[in-house]
Structures are given as structure tokens and as C-alpha cells.
Amino acid sequence: MRIGDPIIELSLKRFRLLRDLINSFCGIYFSDDSLFLVESRLTERLLFLGLDSFDDYYHYLRYNPKGETELEEMVDLLTTNETYFYREEYQLRAFTADILPELHRRLESRRRLMVWSAGCATGEEAYTVAMMIKDTGLFDDWDVRIFGCDISRQVLTHARRGIYGPSAFRCTRPELQARHFTKTPQGYKVKDSIRAMCHFGHLNLLDEERIVLVGHVDVIFCRNVMIYFDKKSKSHLISLFYDRLRDGGFLLLGHTESLINLSTAFELVHLSEDLVYRRPEVPHGP
Ligand SMILES: C[S@@+](CC[C@H](N)C(=O)[O-])C[C@H]1O[C@@H](n2cnc3c(N)ncnc32)[C@H](O)[C@@H]1O
């Protein structure tokens, strides 16, 4: 929206209906304070669809055959996709120093490592994980797969393309950028050896039927995704993550996030530089 563009008015009553629809679809929750943000971000979409009221838009979302696709479009316009390479580096250091060596020991006989970047946005998190795994040199002849998923199709297109501008590198040391990227006229492109380790797919994390298609994984990164969810959706997602993790698998959340009041199923592990969650190992018999 630009200054001077028309605004279609969103009443509090209609806002709350829209908010509940978004919440049950994908977990994101908007408090009443977000009314004007939602109004301004969606006005252009209504104009594009030829609708002149939020009543009509709500009706379209609920009853039009294209309503589900439109829900995705709407969520795309309302979500925050902010991300960058090597975000929250102290946690990544713990991943390299503690988690990867432990997984290397534990999975030696299987020689297969699966990591899931849940809510990967434009892919920087998934690629960072791949770069860190590669740089340990521990998994060179292993089958390593990093799966990045997001509810937004637009960010996934960017992730698959793997080309980034300067803001994606705000926390990347120059030698790492030189090692893992090739300069192109469009920006810095992730090298093929790293791209080959990463796969991206469209997934709503609250879609219970489709989430099982991820299979079982050894590590889940879900950082800065649930901060936008309400408590019920967070608890639900945590229980889905529990089911997807192998015994002893790790769950890494953003630095402002925790499982306090959400789940007691995980154990808290104190690593050299961070606290992370782990699905307990199955206790062995006597
Ligand atoms: C702020 S970004 C975080 C990116 C990255 N994990 C990081 O920490 O840098 C949050 C991402 O979560 C995605 N997201 C939000 N709700 C989702 C859901 N229900 N299913 C899948 N992705 C979701 C958004 O589309 C957005 O791209």
C-alpha cells in the first residue's frame, strides 16, 4: 500500500472472525492491536480480487472453492519472513560443538542424518545448517538431508533459487561467504555441494496429515516461527514435533522461545553455549 491509496475499512467484529480463521488454519494469532496492520496489508488484495468489503472477503475465504488457496495468499501477506544466514550464532556453535559430534557417534552404524528446518522462510537457516554440517568434515560419506518447509510458496521459490543479497549476510563471516557462495550478477549463489544437501517443500506445520510425510528426523530447527502462534497451537505443534523426532533427537527453538508451560515431554540439555531440548532416549531395560 502507498500513502493516499484507498483503505477498505475492517471492523473489529470482522477482524476477529478473520483472525480466528487464520489462527485455526496455521497457528498464527493476531491480537486486537493488529487490526490496522491487517487492514492495510489486505486492502490491496481485496482490490485485486474486485471485492469492496471485508464481509465479502470473509465470505470468499469461507465458501468460495478457491477459499483455501486464498487463505494461503492471505497468510503470505501477513507473515514475517525475516531471516538471514548464521542467525543466532551461539546456538549454531553449540550445534557444531556438541550436537553434531554426538549424532555422529550415535548414528555411526546408520550413517544417515536428517535435519528439518521448520518454517525456513527464504532458506537461509536450512543452508546454514548444511554449511555447518559440511564444515565439521564428520559426515562427508554420509547420507545427509536437510528439509526446509514453509507455508509461504513465495519464500520457497526464493529458497530453491538460492541467490541472496547483502542483508542475508549481516551475520556471515567473509571467509564463510567466500567458501560456500559464488558471486553472480543477481547476488551470491549457494554452491551446488550445499544445495544438493537441501530440499524444500510446501507444508503448513499444523497440517497433521501432511506433516507425517516428513518422516523421522534427528534434529528440528523451529526458530522464530511459534512466537507468532497462540499457546494452544504452540502446544499442538510441539506434540507433532515430538512424534517426528527420533529418540534422542534435538529440538532447537529461537532464543526468545521455550517449552515452559507448553510441554514436559522433552528434556532440557545444557550444552557448552546453549540450552536445547531433546526427546528422551527410550530407557534401556536392565
Ligand atoms: C520469521 S521466519 C523464521 C525463519 C527462520 N526459521 C529463522 O529463524 O531465521 C517465520 C517463518 O515461519 C513461517 N510459518 C508461519 N506459520 C507457519 C506454518 N503454520 N507452517 C509453516 N510455516 C509457517 C512463515 O511463513 C515464515 O516464513
Coordinates of C-alpha atoms and ligand atoms in Angstrom, one line a residue:
M1 CA 0.0 0.0 0.0
R2 CA 1.1 3.5 -0.7
I3 CA 0.1 6.7 1.1
G4 CA -3.1 8.0 -0.5
D5 CA -4.3 4.6 -1.6
P6 CA -7.8 3.8 -0.6
I7 CA -8.3 1.7 2.6
I8 CA -11.2 -0.7 2.9
E9 CA -12.4 -0.4 6.5
L10 CA -12.1 -3.5 8.7
S11 CA -14.5 -3.6 11.7
L12 CA -13.4 -5.2 14.9
K13 CA -16.1 -7.9 14.6
R14 CA -14.9 -8.9 11.1
F15 CA -11.3 -8.6 12.1
R16 CA -11.9 -11.2 14.9
L17 CA -13.5 -13.6 12.6
L18 CA -10.6 -13.3 10.1
R19 CA -8.1 -13.6 13.0
D20 CA -9.8 -16.9 14.2
L21 CA -9.8 -18.3 10.6
I22 CA -6.1 -17.6 10.3
N23 CA -5.4 -19.0 13.7
S24 CA -7.1 -22.3 13.2
F25 CA -5.5 -22.6 9.7
C26 CA -1.9 -22.1 10.6
G27 CA -1.5 -21.2 14.3
I28 CA -0.6 -17.5 13.9
Y29 CA -2.6 -15.3 16.3
F30 CA -3.2 -11.6 15.9
S31 CA -4.2 -9.6 18.9
D32 CA -6.8 -6.8 18.5
D33 CA -3.9 -4.3 18.3
S34 CA -3.1 -5.7 14.9
L35 CA -6.4 -4.6 13.3
F36 CA -4.9 -1.7 11.3
L37 CA -1.9 -3.8 10.2
V38 CA -4.2 -6.5 8.8
E39 CA -6.5 -3.9 7.3
S40 CA -3.7 -2.1 5.5
R41 CA -1.9 -5.3 4.3
L42 CA -5.1 -6.9 2.9
T43 CA -6.8 -3.9 1.3
E44 CA -4.7 -4.2 -1.9
R45 CA -5.6 -7.9 -2.0
L46 CA -9.3 -7.2 -1.8
L47 CA -9.0 -4.6 -4.6
F48 CA -7.1 -7.2 -6.7
L49 CA -10.0 -9.7 -6.2
G50 CA -12.6 -7.0 -7.1
L51 CA -14.1 -7.1 -3.6
D52 CA -15.1 -3.9 -1.8
S53 CA -15.7 -5.1 1.7
F54 CA -14.1 -7.4 4.3
D55 CA -17.6 -9.1 4.7
D56 CA -17.2 -10.2 1.0
Y57 CA -13.6 -11.3 1.6
Y58 CA -14.6 -13.4 4.6
H59 CA -17.4 -15.0 2.6
Y60 CA -14.9 -15.7 -0.2
L61 CA -12.5 -17.3 2.2
R62 CA -15.2 -19.5 3.8
Y63 CA -17.3 -20.5 0.9
N64 CA -15.6 -20.0 -2.4
P65 CA -13.9 -23.1 -3.9
K66 CA -10.7 -21.1 -4.1
G67 CA -11.1 -20.2 -0.4
E68 CA -8.3 -22.5 0.9
T69 CA -5.8 -21.2 -1.7
E70 CA -6.8 -17.6 -0.7
L71 CA -6.1 -18.4 2.9
E72 CA -2.6 -19.2 1.9
E73 CA -2.3 -16.0 -0.1
M74 CA -3.6 -14.1 2.9
V75 CA -1.2 -15.7 5.3
D76 CA 1.6 -14.9 2.9
L77 CA 0.7 -11.2 3.1
L78 CA 0.6 -11.2 6.8
T79 CA 3.6 -13.3 7.9
T80 CA 7.0 -12.1 8.8
N81 CA 9.7 -13.9 6.7
E82 CA 12.7 -12.2 8.2
T83 CA 15.7 -14.4 8.3
Y84 CA 19.5 -14.4 7.5
F85 CA 22.5 -16.8 7.4
Y86 CA 24.1 -17.8 10.6
R87 CA 21.3 -16.4 12.7
E88 CA 21.7 -16.9 16.5
E89 CA 25.3 -18.0 16.1
Y90 CA 25.9 -19.1 19.7
Q91 CA 23.2 -21.7 19.2
L92 CA 24.8 -22.8 16.0
R93 CA 28.1 -23.1 17.7
A94 CA 26.5 -25.5 20.2
F95 CA 25.1 -27.4 17.3
T96 CA 28.6 -27.8 15.8
A97 CA 30.5 -28.3 19.0
D98 CA 28.1 -30.7 20.9
I99 CA 25.1 -31.9 18.9
L100 CA 26.8 -32.9 15.6
P101 CA 29.7 -34.9 17.3
E102 CA 27.1 -36.7 19.5
L103 CA 24.9 -37.6 16.5
H104 CA 28.0 -38.7 14.6
R105 CA 28.8 -41.2 17.4
R106 CA 25.2 -42.3 17.9
L107 CA 24.3 -42.7 14.2
E108 CA 27.6 -44.2 13.0
S109 CA 26.0 -47.5 12.1
R110 CA 23.2 -45.9 10.1
R111 CA 25.3 -43.1 8.5
R112 CA 22.3 -41.1 7.8
L113 CA 21.5 -37.7 9.2
M114 CA 18.1 -35.9 8.8
V115 CA 17.6 -32.3 9.8
W116 CA 14.3 -30.3 9.4
S117 CA 14.2 -26.5 9.2
A118 CA 10.5 -26.0 10.1
G119 CA 9.4 -22.5 8.9
C120 CA 12.5 -22.0 6.8
A121 CA 11.3 -18.8 5.1
T122 CA 13.8 -18.0 2.2
G123 CA 16.1 -20.9 3.1
E124 CA 19.0 -19.2 4.9
E125 CA 18.5 -21.4 8.0
A126 CA 18.5 -24.7 6.0
Y127 CA 21.6 -23.7 4.0
T128 CA 23.4 -22.5 7.1
V129 CA 22.8 -25.9 8.7
A130 CA 24.1 -27.7 5.6
M131 CA 27.2 -25.5 5.6
M132 CA 27.9 -26.2 9.3
I133 CA 27.5 -29.9 8.8
K134 CA 29.8 -29.9 5.8
D135 CA 32.4 -27.8 7.7
T136 CA 32.7 -30.3 10.5
G137 CA 34.0 -32.9 8.0
L138 CA 32.4 -35.6 10.0
F139 CA 29.6 -36.5 7.6
D140 CA 31.4 -36.5 4.3
D141 CA 30.4 -40.0 3.2
W142 CA 27.0 -40.0 5.0
D143 CA 23.5 -39.6 3.6
V144 CA 22.8 -36.1 4.9
R145 CA 19.4 -34.4 4.2
I146 CA 18.1 -31.1 5.3
F147 CA 14.5 -30.5 4.6
G148 CA 13.2 -26.9 4.7
C149 CA 9.5 -26.2 4.7
D150 CA 7.3 -23.1 4.9
I151 CA 3.6 -22.2 4.5
S152 CA 4.5 -19.5 2.0
R153 CA 5.1 -20.6 -1.5
Q154 CA 6.7 -17.4 -2.4
V155 CA 9.6 -17.7 0.1
L156 CA 10.1 -21.3 -1.1
T157 CA 10.7 -20.2 -4.6
H158 CA 13.4 -17.9 -3.3
A159 CA 14.9 -20.7 -1.2
R160 CA 15.1 -23.1 -4.1
R161 CA 16.8 -20.4 -6.2
G162 CA 19.4 -20.0 -3.6
I163 CA 20.6 -16.5 -4.5
Y164 CA 20.9 -13.8 -1.9
G165 CA 21.6 -10.1 -1.5
P166 CA 23.6 -8.3 1.2
S167 CA 21.1 -8.3 4.0
A168 CA 21.1 -12.1 4.1
F169 CA 24.8 -11.9 5.1
R170 CA 24.6 -9.5 8.0
C171 CA 26.0 -12.2 10.4
T172 CA 28.1 -14.2 8.0
R173 CA 31.9 -14.1 8.3
P174 CA 33.5 -13.2 5.0
E175 CA 35.5 -16.5 4.8
L176 CA 32.3 -18.5 5.1
Q177 CA 30.6 -16.4 2.4
A178 CA 33.7 -17.0 0.1
R179 CA 33.7 -20.7 0.9
H180 CA 30.0 -21.5 0.3
F181 CA 28.8 -19.0 -2.3
T182 CA 29.6 -18.0 -5.8
K183 CA 29.2 -14.4 -6.9
T184 CA 26.7 -13.9 -9.7
P185 CA 25.2 -10.8 -11.3
Q186 CA 22.0 -11.4 -9.4
G187 CA 23.7 -11.9 -6.0
Y188 CA 25.5 -14.6 -4.1
K189 CA 24.5 -18.1 -5.0
V190 CA 24.8 -21.1 -2.6
K191 CA 27.3 -23.6 -4.1
D192 CA 25.9 -26.8 -5.6
S193 CA 27.6 -29.0 -3.0
I194 CA 25.4 -27.3 -0.3
R195 CA 22.3 -27.1 -2.4
A196 CA 22.5 -30.8 -3.1
M197 CA 22.0 -31.4 0.7
C198 CA 18.9 -29.3 0.9
H199 CA 15.3 -29.9 -0.2
F200 CA 12.4 -27.5 0.2
G201 CA 8.7 -28.3 0.3
H202 CA 5.4 -26.5 1.0
L203 CA 3.9 -27.5 4.3
N204 CA 1.6 -26.0 6.9
L205 CA 3.1 -27.2 10.1
L206 CA -0.4 -27.6 11.6
D207 CA -1.5 -30.0 8.8
E208 CA -1.4 -33.2 10.8
E209 CA -1.9 -35.5 7.8
R210 CA 0.9 -34.0 5.7
I211 CA 3.4 -33.5 8.5
V212 CA 3.9 -37.2 8.8
L213 CA 5.3 -37.2 5.2
V214 CA 8.4 -35.5 6.7
G215 CA 9.3 -38.9 8.2
H216 CA 11.5 -39.1 11.3
V217 CA 14.3 -36.7 11.8
D218 CA 17.3 -36.3 14.1
V219 CA 17.2 -32.5 14.6
I220 CA 14.4 -30.0 14.2
F221 CA 15.2 -26.3 13.9
C222 CA 12.0 -24.3 14.5
R223 CA 13.2 -20.8 15.3
N224 CA 11.1 -17.6 15.3
V225 CA 8.0 -19.4 14.0
M226 CA 6.0 -20.2 17.1
I227 CA 6.5 -16.7 18.5
Y228 CA 3.5 -15.7 16.3
F229 CA 1.3 -18.6 17.5
D230 CA -1.2 -18.8 20.3
K231 CA -0.5 -21.1 23.2
K232 CA -2.8 -23.9 22.0
S233 CA -1.2 -24.0 18.6
K234 CA 2.3 -24.0 20.1
S235 CA 1.5 -27.0 22.3
H236 CA -0.1 -28.8 19.4
L237 CA 2.9 -28.2 17.2
I238 CA 5.3 -29.3 19.9
S239 CA 3.5 -32.6 20.2
L240 CA 3.7 -33.1 16.4
F241 CA 7.4 -32.4 16.6
Y242 CA 7.8 -34.9 19.4
D243 CA 6.3 -37.6 17.1
R244 CA 8.6 -36.6 14.2
L245 CA 11.8 -36.7 16.2
R246 CA 13.7 -40.0 16.7
D247 CA 14.5 -41.0 20.3
G248 CA 17.4 -38.7 21.5
G249 CA 16.6 -36.2 18.7
F250 CA 17.1 -32.5 19.3
L251 CA 14.6 -29.6 19.1
L252 CA 16.2 -26.1 18.6
L253 CA 14.0 -23.1 19.2
G254 CA 14.7 -19.4 18.8
H255 CA 16.5 -17.6 21.7
T256 CA 13.2 -16.0 23.0
E257 CA 11.3 -19.3 22.9
S258 CA 11.0 -22.1 25.4
L259 CA 8.7 -25.1 26.2
I260 CA 7.8 -23.7 29.6
N261 CA 4.0 -24.2 30.1
L262 CA 3.8 -26.0 26.8
S263 CA 5.3 -29.5 27.2
T264 CA 7.0 -31.6 29.7
A265 CA 7.8 -34.4 27.2
F266 CA 11.2 -33.1 26.3
E267 CA 14.4 -33.0 28.4
L268 CA 16.4 -29.8 28.7
V269 CA 20.0 -30.4 27.8
H270 CA 22.8 -28.0 28.9
L271 CA 25.4 -27.7 26.2
S272 CA 28.6 -25.6 26.2
E273 CA 26.9 -22.5 24.8
D274 CA 23.2 -23.1 24.9
L275 CA 20.2 -24.9 26.3
V276 CA 18.3 -27.2 23.9
Y277 CA 15.5 -29.7 24.1
R278 CA 15.8 -33.4 23.4
R279 CA 13.3 -36.1 23.0
P280 CA 14.4 -38.6 25.7
E281 CA 16.1 -41.8 24.7
V282 CA 13.9 -44.9 25.3
P283 CA 15.1 -46.2 28.7
H284 CA 17.0 -49.5 28.2
G285 CA 15.9 -52.5 30.2
P286 CA 18.1 -53.9 33.0
Ligands
LIG1 C1 10.4 -15.2 10.9 S1 10.5 -16.5 9.8 C2 11.7 -17.5 10.6 C3 12.7 -18.1 9.6 C4 13.9 -18.9 10.2 N1 13.3 -20.1 10.9 C5 14.7 -18.1 11.1 O1 14.7 -18.2 12.4 O2 15.5 -17.3 10.6 C6 9.0 -17.4 10.2 C7 8.5 -18.3 9.0 O3 7.5 -19.2 9.5 C8 6.6 -19.5 8.5 N2 5.4 -20.0 9.1 C9 4.5 -19.4 9.9 N3 3.5 -20.2 10.2 C10 3.7 -21.4 9.6 C11 3.0 -22.6 9.5 N4 1.9 -22.9 10.1 N5 3.6 -23.6 8.7 C12 4.7 -23.4 8.1 N6 5.4 -22.3 8.1 C13 4.9 -21.3 8.9 C14 6.4 -18.1 7.9 O4 5.8 -18.1 6.6 C15 7.8 -17.5 7.9 O5 8.5 -17.7 6.7

